[in-house]
């Protein structure tokens, strides 16, 4: 198993924001799978969904994990919210490092993302219902592949980071 810290969880749970701050706290480089894919494809996530569809994007996520396993170690890796929903990715995530699930409530997600236009899956008439539905469906997948679960809805970024740093110290 590689020695990376992996952040998983639903859109808007704070994976990227936590990842950036954690990378400062731990003095480790951060990699974001969405950014990695956008750079490789030279397109935004919305453009990839519109031109090639979700399934093509999911294949890119899997490819991204395989390449990260080959090339990266000692990194903070934040992942797209749908990546753990593919069971075939669970073994890859485990191989890549320790998986932290940032668990968030649907209300918090809506509050954070109600004006967001960059998440293709939430561009619907009733994003609130969509968030509730998708989150309920995905919850078991997130829980299944997590090594650690952190309830983040009522925590500040600093508190989340403190919890992860503490757990990492206990491991190290
Ligand atoms: C997705 C989450 C997004 C991005 C894409 C699909 C999802 O990432 O990968 O829009 O299926 O939940 P974030 O979780 O960083 O928003």
PDB file of C-alpha atoms in Angstrom, residues 17-139:
ATOM      1  CA  UNK A  17     -10.536  23.095   0.563  1.00  0.00           C
ATOM      2  CA  UNK A  18      -9.487  20.625   3.259  1.00  0.00           C
ATOM      3  CA  UNK A  19      -6.905  19.094   0.913  1.00  0.00           C
ATOM      4  CA  UNK A  20      -5.236  22.449   0.210  1.00  0.00           C
ATOM      5  CA  UNK A  21      -5.024  23.367   3.895  1.00  0.00           C
ATOM      6  CA  UNK A  22      -3.932  19.865   4.866  1.00  0.00           C
ATOM      7  CA  UNK A  23      -1.151  19.975   2.312  1.00  0.00           C
ATOM      8  CA  UNK A  24       0.233  23.083   4.082  1.00  0.00           C
ATOM      9  CA  UNK A  25      -0.195  21.530   7.519  1.00  0.00           C
ATOM     10  CA  UNK A  26       1.503  18.260   6.523  1.00  0.00           C
ATOM     11  CA  UNK A  27       3.964  19.816   4.060  1.00  0.00           C
ATOM     12  CA  UNK A  28       2.842  17.416   1.364  1.00  0.00           C
ATOM     13  CA  UNK A  29       1.862  18.147  -2.218  1.00  0.00           C
ATOM     14  CA  UNK A  30      -1.820  17.967  -3.048  1.00  0.00           C
ATOM     15  CA  UNK A  31      -3.360  16.358  -6.114  1.00  0.00           C
ATOM     16  CA  UNK A  32      -7.025  16.779  -7.073  1.00  0.00           C
ATOM     17  CA  UNK A  33      -8.383  14.072  -9.397  1.00  0.00           C
ATOM     18  CA  UNK A  34     -10.787  16.499 -11.132  1.00  0.00           C
ATOM     19  CA  UNK A  35      -7.959  18.962 -11.827  1.00  0.00           C
ATOM     20  CA  UNK A  36      -5.709  16.107 -12.954  1.00  0.00           C
ATOM     21  CA  UNK A  37      -8.339  14.997 -15.477  1.00  0.00           C
ATOM     22  CA  UNK A  38      -9.055  18.544 -16.666  1.00  0.00           C
ATOM     23  CA  UNK A  39      -5.356  19.138 -17.282  1.00  0.00           C
ATOM     24  CA  UNK A  40      -4.945  15.874 -19.157  1.00  0.00           C
ATOM     25  CA  UNK A  41      -8.076  16.355 -21.281  1.00  0.00           C
ATOM     26  CA  UNK A  42      -7.561  20.108 -21.687  1.00  0.00           C
ATOM     27  CA  UNK A  43     -11.277  20.516 -20.903  1.00  0.00           C
ATOM     28  CA  UNK A  44     -13.349  21.390 -17.868  1.00  0.00           C
ATOM     29  CA  UNK A  45     -15.400  18.693 -16.110  1.00  0.00           C
ATOM     30  CA  UNK A  46     -18.593  20.274 -17.493  1.00  0.00           C
ATOM     31  CA  UNK A  47     -17.183  20.132 -21.046  1.00  0.00           C
ATOM     32  CA  UNK A  48     -16.179  16.480 -20.610  1.00  0.00           C
ATOM     33  CA  UNK A  49     -19.686  15.562 -19.364  1.00  0.00           C
ATOM     34  CA  UNK A  50     -21.297  17.515 -22.230  1.00  0.00           C
ATOM     35  CA  UNK A  51     -19.089  16.200 -25.030  1.00  0.00           C
ATOM     36  CA  UNK A  52     -18.263  12.639 -23.906  1.00  0.00           C
ATOM     37  CA  UNK A  53     -20.780  11.801 -21.197  1.00  0.00           C
ATOM     38  CA  UNK A  54     -20.508  10.586 -17.621  1.00  0.00           C
ATOM     39  CA  UNK A  55     -19.324   7.063 -18.438  1.00  0.00           C
ATOM     40  CA  UNK A  56     -16.250   8.400 -20.288  1.00  0.00           C
ATOM     41  CA  UNK A  57     -15.511  10.616 -17.294  1.00  0.00           C
ATOM     42  CA  UNK A  58     -15.736   7.610 -14.940  1.00  0.00           C
ATOM     43  CA  UNK A  59     -13.186   5.759 -17.082  1.00  0.00           C
ATOM     44  CA  UNK A  60     -10.892   8.786 -16.824  1.00  0.00           C
ATOM     45  CA  UNK A  61     -11.222   8.695 -13.034  1.00  0.00           C
ATOM     46  CA  UNK A  62     -10.237   5.042 -12.964  1.00  0.00           C
ATOM     47  CA  UNK A  63      -7.271   5.718 -15.240  1.00  0.00           C
ATOM     48  CA  UNK A  64      -6.273   8.610 -12.986  1.00  0.00           C
ATOM     49  CA  UNK A  65      -6.206   6.321  -9.920  1.00  0.00           C
ATOM     50  CA  UNK A  66      -4.118   3.737 -11.774  1.00  0.00           C
ATOM     51  CA  UNK A  67      -1.580   6.399 -12.785  1.00  0.00           C
ATOM     52  CA  UNK A  68      -1.436   7.904  -9.298  1.00  0.00           C
ATOM     53  CA  UNK A  69      -0.677   4.447  -7.859  1.00  0.00           C
ATOM     54  CA  UNK A  70       2.206   4.138 -10.331  1.00  0.00           C
ATOM     55  CA  UNK A  71       3.646   7.580  -9.804  1.00  0.00           C
ATOM     56  CA  UNK A  72       2.709   9.224  -6.526  1.00  0.00           C
ATOM     57  CA  UNK A  73       3.536   8.736  -2.869  1.00  0.00           C
ATOM     58  CA  UNK A  74       3.331  10.922   0.243  1.00  0.00           C
ATOM     59  CA  UNK A  75       0.627  13.101  -1.317  1.00  0.00           C
ATOM     60  CA  UNK A  76      -2.738  14.487  -0.266  1.00  0.00           C
ATOM     61  CA  UNK A  77      -5.246  13.340  -2.882  1.00  0.00           C
ATOM     62  CA  UNK A  78      -8.733  14.822  -3.119  1.00  0.00           C
ATOM     63  CA  UNK A  79     -11.173  12.928  -5.312  1.00  0.00           C
ATOM     64  CA  UNK A  80     -14.311  13.616  -7.344  1.00  0.00           C
ATOM     65  CA  UNK A  81     -17.522  12.891  -5.412  1.00  0.00           C
ATOM     66  CA  UNK A  82     -18.610  10.026  -7.671  1.00  0.00           C
ATOM     67  CA  UNK A  83     -15.326   8.140  -7.787  1.00  0.00           C
ATOM     68  CA  UNK A  84     -16.004   5.731  -4.880  1.00  0.00           C
ATOM     69  CA  UNK A  85     -19.391   4.783  -6.359  1.00  0.00           C
ATOM     70  CA  UNK A  86     -17.576   2.491  -8.775  1.00  0.00           C
ATOM     71  CA  UNK A  87     -16.744  -0.595  -6.709  1.00  0.00           C
ATOM     72  CA  UNK A  88     -13.839  -1.367  -9.044  1.00  0.00           C
ATOM     73  CA  UNK A  89     -12.188   1.784  -7.661  1.00  0.00           C
ATOM     74  CA  UNK A  90     -12.265   0.609  -4.049  1.00  0.00           C
ATOM     75  CA  UNK A  91      -9.247  -1.675  -4.357  1.00  0.00           C
ATOM     76  CA  UNK A  92      -7.396   1.106  -6.193  1.00  0.00           C
ATOM     77  CA  UNK A  93      -8.196   3.614  -3.437  1.00  0.00           C
ATOM     78  CA  UNK A  94      -6.987   1.171  -0.773  1.00  0.00           C
ATOM     79  CA  UNK A  95      -3.827   0.570  -2.752  1.00  0.00           C
ATOM     80  CA  UNK A  96      -3.244   4.312  -2.997  1.00  0.00           C
ATOM     81  CA  UNK A  97      -3.325   4.998   0.761  1.00  0.00           C
ATOM     82  CA  UNK A  98      -5.482   5.831   3.763  1.00  0.00           C
ATOM     83  CA  UNK A  99      -9.011   6.865   2.844  1.00  0.00           C
ATOM     84  CA  UNK A 100     -10.779   9.605   4.848  1.00  0.00           C
ATOM     85  CA  UNK A 101     -14.484  10.050   4.209  1.00  0.00           C
ATOM     86  CA  UNK A 102     -15.694  13.591   4.888  1.00  0.00           C
ATOM     87  CA  UNK A 103     -19.341  12.959   5.718  1.00  0.00           C
ATOM     88  CA  UNK A 104     -21.682  15.894   5.156  1.00  0.00           C
ATOM     89  CA  UNK A 105     -25.441  16.514   5.438  1.00  0.00           C
ATOM     90  CA  UNK A 106     -27.555  17.193   2.319  1.00  0.00           C
ATOM     91  CA  UNK A 107     -28.605  20.541   3.831  1.00  0.00           C
ATOM     92  CA  UNK A 108     -24.995  21.669   4.098  1.00  0.00           C
ATOM     93  CA  UNK A 109     -24.259  20.587   0.528  1.00  0.00           C
ATOM     94  CA  UNK A 110     -27.229  22.569  -0.770  1.00  0.00           C
ATOM     95  CA  UNK A 111     -26.255  25.629   1.237  1.00  0.00           C
ATOM     96  CA  UNK A 112     -22.743  25.517  -0.218  1.00  0.00           C
ATOM     97  CA  UNK A 113     -23.586  24.638  -3.808  1.00  0.00           C
ATOM     98  CA  UNK A 114     -26.945  26.290  -4.502  1.00  0.00           C
ATOM     99  CA  UNK A 115     -25.329  28.873  -6.808  1.00  0.00           C
ATOM    100  CA  UNK A 116     -22.693  26.571  -8.287  1.00  0.00           C
ATOM    101  CA  UNK A 117     -22.743  25.924 -12.032  1.00  0.00           C
ATOM    102  CA  UNK A 118     -19.662  23.694 -12.311  1.00  0.00           C
ATOM    103  CA  UNK A 119     -21.257  20.407 -11.124  1.00  0.00           C
ATOM    104  CA  UNK A 120     -23.106  18.938 -14.125  1.00  0.00           C
ATOM    105  CA  UNK A 121     -24.982  16.424 -11.955  1.00  0.00           C
ATOM    106  CA  UNK A 122     -26.632  19.212  -9.951  1.00  0.00           C
ATOM    107  CA  UNK A 123     -27.839  21.322 -12.878  1.00  0.00           C
ATOM    108  CA  UNK A 124     -31.449  20.177 -12.472  1.00  0.00           C
ATOM    109  CA  UNK A 125     -34.774  21.818 -11.639  1.00  0.00           C
ATOM    110  CA  UNK A 126     -34.707  20.576  -8.078  1.00  0.00           C
ATOM    111  CA  UNK A 127     -31.063  20.345  -6.946  1.00  0.00           C
ATOM    112  CA  UNK A 128     -32.117  19.887  -3.320  1.00  0.00           C
ATOM    113  CA  UNK A 129     -33.990  16.668  -4.104  1.00  0.00           C
ATOM    114  CA  UNK A 130     -31.159  15.516  -6.363  1.00  0.00           C
ATOM    115  CA  UNK A 131     -28.597  16.031  -3.578  1.00  0.00           C
ATOM    116  CA  UNK A 132     -30.727  14.082  -1.079  1.00  0.00           C
ATOM    117  CA  UNK A 133     -31.258  11.224  -3.543  1.00  0.00           C
ATOM    118  CA  UNK A 134     -27.671  10.954  -4.750  1.00  0.00           C
ATOM    119  CA  UNK A 135     -26.205  11.247  -1.265  1.00  0.00           C
ATOM    120  CA  UNK A 136     -28.497   8.532   0.118  1.00  0.00           C
ATOM    121  CA  UNK A 137     -27.531   6.250  -2.764  1.00  0.00           C
ATOM    122  CA  UNK A 138     -23.811   6.912  -2.404  1.00  0.00           C
ATOM    123  CA  UNK A 139     -23.485   6.808   1.374  1.00  0.00           C
TER     124      UNK A 139
END
